[in-house]
């Protein structure tokens, strides 16, 4: 894909920020298990907390290709931070833009886009992951609103979020048509973080178990209409999967850059190891596979920009990018040999961070199922 001048400018701007401001601090962020709040303000100044939101609500109004390019570069600096930003943009801000009332948008979007708060998307439950229609969290109608009881699992940003979009069953007899979305400030009585999970990777991005104990949500904070929650949740999958696919490319880019630089400097048998066919051909194959995955991701983004349905191509991009990224990062680690296994060279961290990309935002098995249904 040939990029426009604007798309190149966005890519280069985010690359500079990610490499200068983010990448040198990734181990500190991981040790702390969090990002400093001011970092989100800096991201907001770059427009990254409202990239694809229209200018009419305070966003930047970027096209999806520019959004994907920005996430690629941010992930090359730190995969976990790109997760926070991807969820914030594609699942929270976009949902409010597409389904929120003017009053809801006025109340919440300014702080979200301004970097004064992040969002959490509370859909997954202990017994309802890939099958989102099997939710056990219940919302019961009461005078002036709803009472929510239940729990959610694997919720990214669950601890740091100022706002959560929560999906609960409001009509158990209606199946997936009985699910409703709710906008919930996380300081609401009854919203609690039960546990912050200890994970293989992406330690700076919190993943939580959330509990709702008789949580009251007023009628004016229903997202869309009662019963529309399942459709709202699924409508964000296209942008969400493109975002995760993009972050896969960025993390693989970072690992491959480290491996190539190392192979040019490391001497073995009197020459740089990149000149040994075993190493050079391995890296050549990884570069080719990664470029093919990149083009598929950008193609999916360009299809979304046309307004055409793109769930299949988004699933293809997410499937191919996530599985290619793991192969690329593993091959990059192998190139460094024993040094690749050490944390100091950063590939070990990227290897841990990239593995989850085949799981969240729809597992690889779910992507294949979506693609197969369209055949």
Short mmCIF file of C-alpha atoms in Angstrom, two decimals:
data_model
loop_
_atom_site.label_atom_id
_atom_site.label_comp_id
_atom_site.label_asym_id
_atom_site.label_seq_id
_atom_site.Cartn_x
_atom_site.Cartn_y
_atom_site.Cartn_z
CA UNK A 1 0.00 0.00 0.00
CA UNK A 2 1.24 3.47 -0.92
CA UNK A 3 0.69 5.80 2.01
CA UNK A 4 -0.51 9.38 1.74
CA UNK A 5 1.53 12.29 3.07
CA UNK A 6 -0.80 12.55 6.08
CA UNK A 7 -0.48 8.85 6.85
CA UNK A 8 3.32 9.04 6.66
CA UNK A 9 3.31 12.08 8.94
CA UNK A 10 1.14 10.28 11.51
CA UNK A 11 3.37 7.21 11.39
CA UNK A 12 6.56 9.22 11.81
CA UNK A 13 5.15 11.36 14.62
CA UNK A 14 4.08 8.34 16.67
CA UNK A 15 7.34 6.52 15.88
CA UNK A 16 9.34 9.40 17.31
CA UNK A 17 7.24 9.56 20.46
CA UNK A 18 7.27 5.79 20.98
CA UNK A 19 11.01 5.44 20.53
CA UNK A 20 12.05 8.56 22.47
CA UNK A 21 9.48 8.73 25.26
CA UNK A 22 8.08 5.21 25.70
CA UNK A 23 10.61 2.55 24.72
CA UNK A 24 13.39 3.61 27.14
CA UNK A 25 10.97 3.19 30.07
CA UNK A 26 9.25 -0.11 29.26
CA UNK A 27 10.96 -2.14 31.97
CA UNK A 28 10.12 0.50 34.58
CA UNK A 29 6.48 0.48 33.49
CA UNK A 30 6.39 -3.30 33.67
CA UNK A 31 7.95 -3.35 37.14
CA UNK A 32 5.45 -0.77 38.39
CA UNK A 33 2.57 -2.59 36.72
CA UNK A 34 1.19 0.72 35.50
CA UNK A 35 1.82 3.83 33.44
CA UNK A 36 2.24 7.32 34.91
CA UNK A 37 -1.02 9.27 34.45
CA UNK A 38 0.79 12.09 32.70
CA UNK A 39 1.71 9.74 29.87
CA UNK A 40 -1.92 9.63 28.78
CA UNK A 41 -1.96 13.40 28.71
CA UNK A 42 1.02 13.32 26.38
CA UNK A 43 -0.72 10.77 24.19
CA UNK A 44 -3.78 13.01 24.11
CA UNK A 45 -1.67 15.95 22.95
CA UNK A 46 -0.67 13.80 19.97
CA UNK A 47 -4.32 12.99 19.33
CA UNK A 48 -3.90 9.33 20.22
CA UNK A 49 -6.71 9.17 22.78
CA UNK A 50 -9.29 10.07 20.14
CA UNK A 51 -7.69 9.07 16.87
CA UNK A 52 -10.73 7.89 14.96
CA UNK A 53 -13.34 9.98 16.77
CA UNK A 54 -14.73 12.79 14.58
CA UNK A 55 -13.64 16.35 15.13
CA UNK A 56 -17.23 17.28 16.04
CA UNK A 57 -16.79 15.52 19.41
CA UNK A 58 -13.20 16.62 19.96
CA UNK A 59 -11.42 13.78 18.18
CA UNK A 60 -8.82 13.90 15.44
CA UNK A 61 -10.94 12.20 12.78
CA UNK A 62 -8.15 10.06 11.34
CA UNK A 63 -8.84 7.32 8.84
CA UNK A 64 -8.44 3.71 9.94
CA UNK A 65 -5.19 3.26 8.01
CA UNK A 66 -3.59 6.12 9.95
CA UNK A 67 -4.94 4.60 13.16
CA UNK A 68 -3.37 1.24 12.31
CA UNK A 69 -0.05 2.88 11.46
CA UNK A 70 -0.08 4.73 14.78
CA UNK A 71 -0.74 1.52 16.73
CA UNK A 72 2.04 -0.27 14.84
CA UNK A 73 4.53 2.37 15.91
CA UNK A 74 3.25 2.60 19.48
CA UNK A 75 3.45 -1.19 19.83
CA UNK A 76 7.01 -1.14 18.53
CA UNK A 77 7.77 1.02 21.56
CA UNK A 78 5.65 -0.95 24.04
CA UNK A 79 3.05 -3.58 23.21
CA UNK A 80 1.18 -3.17 26.50
CA UNK A 81 0.68 0.56 25.99
CA UNK A 82 -0.71 -0.08 22.52
CA UNK A 83 -3.24 -2.44 24.12
CA UNK A 84 -4.47 0.30 26.45
CA UNK A 85 -4.74 2.78 23.57
CA UNK A 86 -6.38 0.30 21.19
CA UNK A 87 -9.11 -0.65 23.67
CA UNK A 88 -9.64 2.98 24.59
CA UNK A 89 -10.12 4.07 20.97
CA UNK A 90 -11.83 1.17 19.25
CA UNK A 91 -14.02 -0.17 22.06
CA UNK A 92 -14.78 2.78 24.32
CA UNK A 93 -14.58 6.07 22.42
CA UNK A 94 -16.00 4.54 19.24
CA UNK A 95 -18.92 2.97 21.12
CA UNK A 96 -19.80 6.32 22.66
CA UNK A 97 -19.49 8.07 19.30
CA UNK A 98 -21.69 5.53 17.51
CA UNK A 99 -24.27 4.75 20.18
CA UNK A 100 -24.05 7.38 22.90
CA UNK A 101 -26.64 10.10 23.30
CA UNK A 102 -25.52 13.73 22.91
CA UNK A 103 -25.70 14.07 26.70
CA UNK A 104 -23.53 10.97 27.22
CA UNK A 105 -21.00 12.18 24.68
CA UNK A 106 -20.85 15.62 26.26
CA UNK A 107 -20.37 14.15 29.72
CA UNK A 108 -17.68 11.58 28.96
CA UNK A 109 -15.87 12.13 25.67
CA UNK A 110 -13.99 15.28 26.63
CA UNK A 111 -12.12 13.57 29.48
CA UNK A 112 -11.54 10.38 27.49
CA UNK A 113 -10.17 12.11 24.42
CA UNK A 114 -8.27 14.60 26.57
CA UNK A 115 -6.32 11.85 28.32
CA UNK A 116 -7.90 12.57 31.70
CA UNK A 117 -9.28 9.06 31.93
CA UNK A 118 -9.24 5.73 30.13
CA UNK A 119 -12.00 3.23 29.51
CA UNK A 120 -12.62 -0.46 30.14
CA UNK A 121 -14.81 -2.76 28.03
CA UNK A 122 -16.48 -5.21 30.40
CA UNK A 123 -17.91 -8.05 28.32
CA UNK A 124 -15.99 -11.26 29.12
CA UNK A 125 -17.00 -13.38 32.10
CA UNK A 126 -15.57 -16.52 33.72
CA UNK A 127 -18.09 -18.64 31.80
CA UNK A 128 -18.67 -16.37 28.80
CA UNK A 129 -15.60 -15.60 26.72
CA UNK A 130 -15.88 -16.40 23.03
CA UNK A 131 -19.62 -17.06 23.52
CA UNK A 132 -20.59 -13.53 24.49
CA UNK A 133 -24.29 -14.38 24.45
CA UNK A 134 -23.91 -16.54 27.59
CA UNK A 135 -23.56 -13.66 30.04
CA UNK A 136 -24.52 -14.28 33.67
CA UNK A 137 -24.21 -10.70 34.88
CA UNK A 138 -27.77 -9.51 35.44
CA UNK A 139 -29.35 -6.07 35.33
CA UNK A 140 -32.79 -5.72 36.90
CA UNK A 141 -35.02 -2.72 36.19
CA UNK A 142 -35.76 -0.57 39.23
CA UNK A 143 -37.21 2.87 39.71
CA UNK A 144 -35.05 5.34 37.76
CA UNK A 145 -32.50 2.83 36.49
CA UNK A 146 -31.05 -0.65 36.83
CA UNK A 147 -29.34 -2.79 39.47
CA UNK A 148 -26.37 -4.83 38.25
CA UNK A 149 -24.97 -7.92 39.93
CA UNK A 150 -22.29 -10.27 38.63
CA UNK A 151 -18.64 -10.33 37.65
CA UNK A 152 -16.37 -9.87 34.66
CA UNK A 153 -12.98 -11.42 33.95
CA UNK A 154 -9.92 -10.50 31.86
CA UNK A 155 -10.93 -6.84 31.75
CA UNK A 156 -8.11 -4.68 30.43
CA UNK A 157 -7.81 -1.26 32.11
CA UNK A 158 -10.20 -2.48 34.82
CA UNK A 159 -8.14 -0.91 37.60
CA UNK A 160 -7.12 2.36 35.95
CA UNK A 161 -10.29 3.07 33.95
CA UNK A 162 -12.43 6.03 34.90
CA UNK A 163 -15.30 4.65 32.84
CA UNK A 164 -16.48 1.12 32.03
CA UNK A 165 -18.92 -0.04 29.39
CA UNK A 166 -20.60 -3.04 31.01
CA UNK A 167 -22.77 -5.60 29.26
CA UNK A 168 -25.41 -7.43 31.28
CA UNK A 169 -28.44 -9.60 30.64
CA UNK A 170 -31.66 -7.65 31.10
CA UNK A 171 -34.03 -10.25 29.61
CA UNK A 172 -32.81 -13.84 30.22
CA UNK A 173 -35.55 -15.28 28.00
CA UNK A 174 -34.46 -13.28 24.94
CA UNK A 175 -30.96 -14.78 24.57
CA UNK A 176 -28.52 -12.47 22.82
CA UNK A 177 -31.35 -9.99 22.20
CA UNK A 178 -31.72 -9.61 25.96
CA UNK A 179 -28.31 -8.03 26.57
CA UNK A 180 -27.92 -4.33 27.33
CA UNK A 181 -24.90 -2.04 27.52
CA UNK A 182 -24.37 0.37 30.43
CA UNK A 183 -21.97 3.30 30.86
CA UNK A 184 -20.57 3.17 34.39
CA UNK A 185 -18.13 5.56 36.08
CA UNK A 186 -15.81 3.27 38.01
CA UNK A 187 -16.16 5.26 41.23
CA UNK A 188 -19.81 4.21 41.39
CA UNK A 189 -20.78 2.35 44.60
CA UNK A 190 -20.92 -1.35 43.84
CA UNK A 191 -18.11 -1.38 41.25
CA UNK A 192 -15.13 -3.27 42.66
CA UNK A 193 -11.85 -4.72 41.44
CA UNK A 194 -11.60 -8.22 42.89
CA UNK A 195 -8.20 -9.09 41.49
CA UNK A 196 -5.44 -7.73 39.28
CA UNK A 197 -4.16 -10.72 37.33
CA UNK A 198 -0.49 -11.73 37.22
CA UNK A 199 0.22 -12.41 33.54
CA UNK A 200 2.85 -13.89 31.27
CA UNK A 201 3.34 -10.55 29.52
CA UNK A 202 2.04 -6.99 29.12
CA UNK A 203 2.50 -6.40 32.83
CA UNK A 204 2.05 -2.64 32.62
CA UNK A 205 -1.45 -3.06 31.21
CA UNK A 206 -3.71 -4.15 34.06
CA UNK A 207 -6.11 -7.05 33.51
CA UNK A 208 -8.71 -7.48 36.22
CA UNK A 209 -11.60 -9.41 37.63
CA UNK A 210 -14.41 -6.95 38.25
CA UNK A 211 -17.37 -7.44 40.60
CA UNK A 212 -20.73 -5.64 40.64
CA UNK A 213 -22.62 -5.70 43.93
CA UNK A 214 -26.06 -4.14 43.55
CA UNK A 215 -24.52 -1.50 41.28
CA UNK A 216 -27.09 1.15 40.39
CA UNK A 217 -26.99 2.61 36.87
CA UNK A 218 -29.48 5.38 36.04
CA UNK A 219 -31.58 5.13 32.91
CA UNK A 220 -29.67 7.96 31.24
CA UNK A 221 -26.51 5.81 31.22
CA UNK A 222 -27.93 2.95 29.17
CA UNK A 223 -25.84 2.72 25.99
CA UNK A 224 -28.16 2.49 23.01
CA UNK A 225 -31.48 0.84 23.77
CA UNK A 226 -32.22 -2.07 26.12
CA UNK A 227 -31.59 -5.31 24.25
CA UNK A 228 -29.07 -3.79 21.84
CA UNK A 229 -25.98 -4.66 23.88
CA UNK A 230 -24.97 -7.74 21.94
CA UNK A 231 -25.14 -5.88 18.63
CA UNK A 232 -23.21 -2.95 20.08
CA UNK A 233 -20.50 -5.25 21.45
CA UNK A 234 -20.07 -7.06 18.13
CA UNK A 235 -20.16 -3.86 16.07
CA UNK A 236 -16.82 -2.82 17.56
CA UNK A 237 -15.06 -6.04 16.58
CA UNK A 238 -13.90 -4.81 13.19
CA UNK A 239 -11.91 -1.85 14.54
CA UNK A 240 -10.83 -3.82 17.59
CA UNK A 241 -9.39 -6.69 15.57
CA UNK A 242 -7.65 -4.35 13.16
CA UNK A 243 -6.13 -2.59 16.18
CA UNK A 244 -4.79 -5.81 17.69
CA UNK A 245 -3.51 -6.94 14.30
CA UNK A 246 -1.64 -3.65 14.01
CA UNK A 247 -0.04 -4.02 17.41
CA UNK A 248 1.18 -7.47 16.37
CA UNK A 249 3.02 -5.92 13.44
CA UNK A 250 4.61 -3.31 15.68
CA UNK A 251 5.92 -5.77 18.26
CA UNK A 252 7.28 -8.03 15.52
CA UNK A 253 8.93 -5.01 13.86
CA UNK A 254 10.72 -4.17 17.11
CA UNK A 255 11.98 -7.71 17.63
CA UNK A 256 13.15 -8.02 14.04
CA UNK A 257 14.99 -4.69 14.19
CA UNK A 258 16.88 -5.90 17.26
CA UNK A 259 17.74 -9.21 15.60
CA UNK A 260 18.95 -7.64 12.36
CA UNK A 261 21.13 -5.08 14.17
CA UNK A 262 22.61 -7.85 16.31
CA UNK A 263 23.26 -10.09 13.30
CA UNK A 264 25.16 -7.30 11.56
CA UNK A 265 27.45 -6.76 14.55
CA UNK A 266 27.93 -10.25 15.99
CA UNK A 267 31.06 -11.88 14.55
CA UNK A 268 31.33 -15.63 14.07
CA UNK A 269 33.94 -17.50 12.03
CA UNK A 270 35.42 -14.21 10.94
CA UNK A 271 32.30 -12.49 9.62
CA UNK A 272 29.00 -10.99 10.79
CA UNK A 273 26.53 -13.77 11.38
CA UNK A 274 24.03 -12.20 8.98
CA UNK A 275 26.39 -13.32 6.20
CA UNK A 276 25.95 -16.95 7.26
CA UNK A 277 23.21 -18.42 5.14
CA UNK A 278 21.41 -20.03 8.07
CA UNK A 279 20.97 -16.66 9.76
CA UNK A 280 20.53 -14.48 6.71
CA UNK A 281 17.90 -16.74 5.16
CA UNK A 282 16.01 -17.01 8.43
CA UNK A 283 15.81 -13.22 8.73
CA UNK A 284 14.90 -12.84 5.04
CA UNK A 285 11.99 -15.23 5.44
CA UNK A 286 10.76 -13.45 8.55
CA UNK A 287 10.96 -10.04 6.86
CA UNK A 288 8.91 -11.31 3.92
CA UNK A 289 6.24 -12.92 6.10
CA UNK A 290 5.94 -9.86 8.28
CA UNK A 291 5.57 -7.55 5.29
CA UNK A 292 2.79 -9.74 3.91
CA UNK A 293 0.98 -9.58 7.25
CA UNK A 294 1.47 -5.80 7.40
CA UNK A 295 -0.12 -5.33 3.99
CA UNK A 296 -3.11 -7.47 4.99
CA UNK A 297 -3.61 -5.35 8.11
CA UNK A 298 -3.44 -2.10 6.15
CA UNK A 299 -5.78 -3.54 3.53
CA UNK A 300 -8.32 -4.41 6.23
CA UNK A 301 -8.04 -0.85 7.53
CA UNK A 302 -8.54 0.58 4.04
CA UNK A 303 -11.64 -1.57 3.50
CA UNK A 304 -13.10 -0.24 6.76
CA UNK A 305 -12.42 3.28 5.55
CA UNK A 306 -14.69 2.67 2.55
CA UNK A 307 -17.58 1.90 4.87
CA UNK A 308 -17.95 -1.61 3.47
CA UNK A 309 -18.45 -4.59 5.82
CA UNK A 310 -15.01 -5.86 6.77
CA UNK A 311 -15.47 -8.39 9.57
CA UNK A 312 -14.01 -11.22 7.50
CA UNK A 313 -10.94 -9.31 6.35
CA UNK A 314 -10.46 -7.90 9.88
CA UNK A 315 -10.54 -11.46 11.23
CA UNK A 316 -8.07 -12.54 8.52
CA UNK A 317 -5.74 -9.70 9.45
CA UNK A 318 -5.93 -10.48 13.15
CA UNK A 319 -5.39 -14.21 12.59
CA UNK A 320 -2.45 -13.84 10.21
CA UNK A 321 -0.79 -10.94 12.04
CA UNK A 322 -0.95 -12.57 15.49
CA UNK A 323 0.38 -15.93 14.35
CA UNK A 324 3.03 -14.36 12.12
CA UNK A 325 4.14 -12.08 14.94
CA UNK A 326 4.82 -14.97 17.29
CA UNK A 327 6.84 -16.74 14.59
CA UNK A 328 8.81 -13.57 13.83
CA UNK A 329 9.57 -12.77 17.47
CA UNK A 330 10.61 -16.37 18.10
CA UNK A 331 12.93 -16.30 15.08
CA UNK A 332 14.37 -12.98 16.22
CA UNK A 333 15.05 -14.43 19.67
CA UNK A 334 16.74 -17.44 18.08
CA UNK A 335 19.01 -15.14 16.11
CA UNK A 336 20.44 -13.71 19.32
CA UNK A 337 20.95 -17.19 20.77
CA UNK A 338 21.48 -17.10 24.53
CA UNK A 339 21.36 -13.30 24.58
CA UNK A 340 17.84 -13.40 23.17
CA UNK A 341 16.75 -15.31 26.27
CA UNK A 342 17.95 -12.49 28.53
CA UNK A 343 15.65 -9.64 29.50
CA UNK A 344 18.35 -7.05 28.76
CA UNK A 345 17.89 -7.38 25.00
CA UNK A 346 14.11 -6.77 25.16
CA UNK A 347 13.16 -9.58 22.77
CA UNK A 348 12.23 -11.78 25.75
CA UNK A 349 9.75 -9.13 26.87
CA UNK A 350 8.31 -8.77 23.38
CA UNK A 351 8.01 -12.56 23.17
CA UNK A 352 5.95 -12.57 26.37
CA UNK A 353 3.88 -9.58 25.28
CA UNK A 354 2.97 -10.84 21.82
CA UNK A 355 1.65 -14.26 22.83
CA UNK A 356 -1.70 -12.98 24.07
CA UNK A 357 -2.53 -11.51 20.67
CA UNK A 358 -3.76 -14.93 19.55
CA UNK A 359 -6.17 -14.96 22.49
CA UNK A 360 -7.79 -11.59 23.18
CA UNK A 361 -10.16 -9.76 20.86
CA UNK A 362 -11.22 -13.20 19.62
CA UNK A 363 -8.95 -16.25 19.68
CA UNK A 364 -7.38 -17.60 16.51
CA UNK A 365 -10.00 -20.37 16.59
CA UNK A 366 -12.79 -17.79 16.61
CA UNK A 367 -11.17 -15.90 13.70
CA UNK A 368 -11.08 -19.11 11.67
CA UNK A 369 -14.73 -19.73 12.52
CA UNK A 370 -15.72 -16.23 11.37
CA UNK A 371 -13.80 -16.68 8.12
CA UNK A 372 -15.22 -20.15 7.52
CA UNK A 373 -18.79 -18.93 7.94
CA UNK A 374 -18.23 -16.55 5.05
CA UNK A 375 -16.89 -19.21 2.68
#
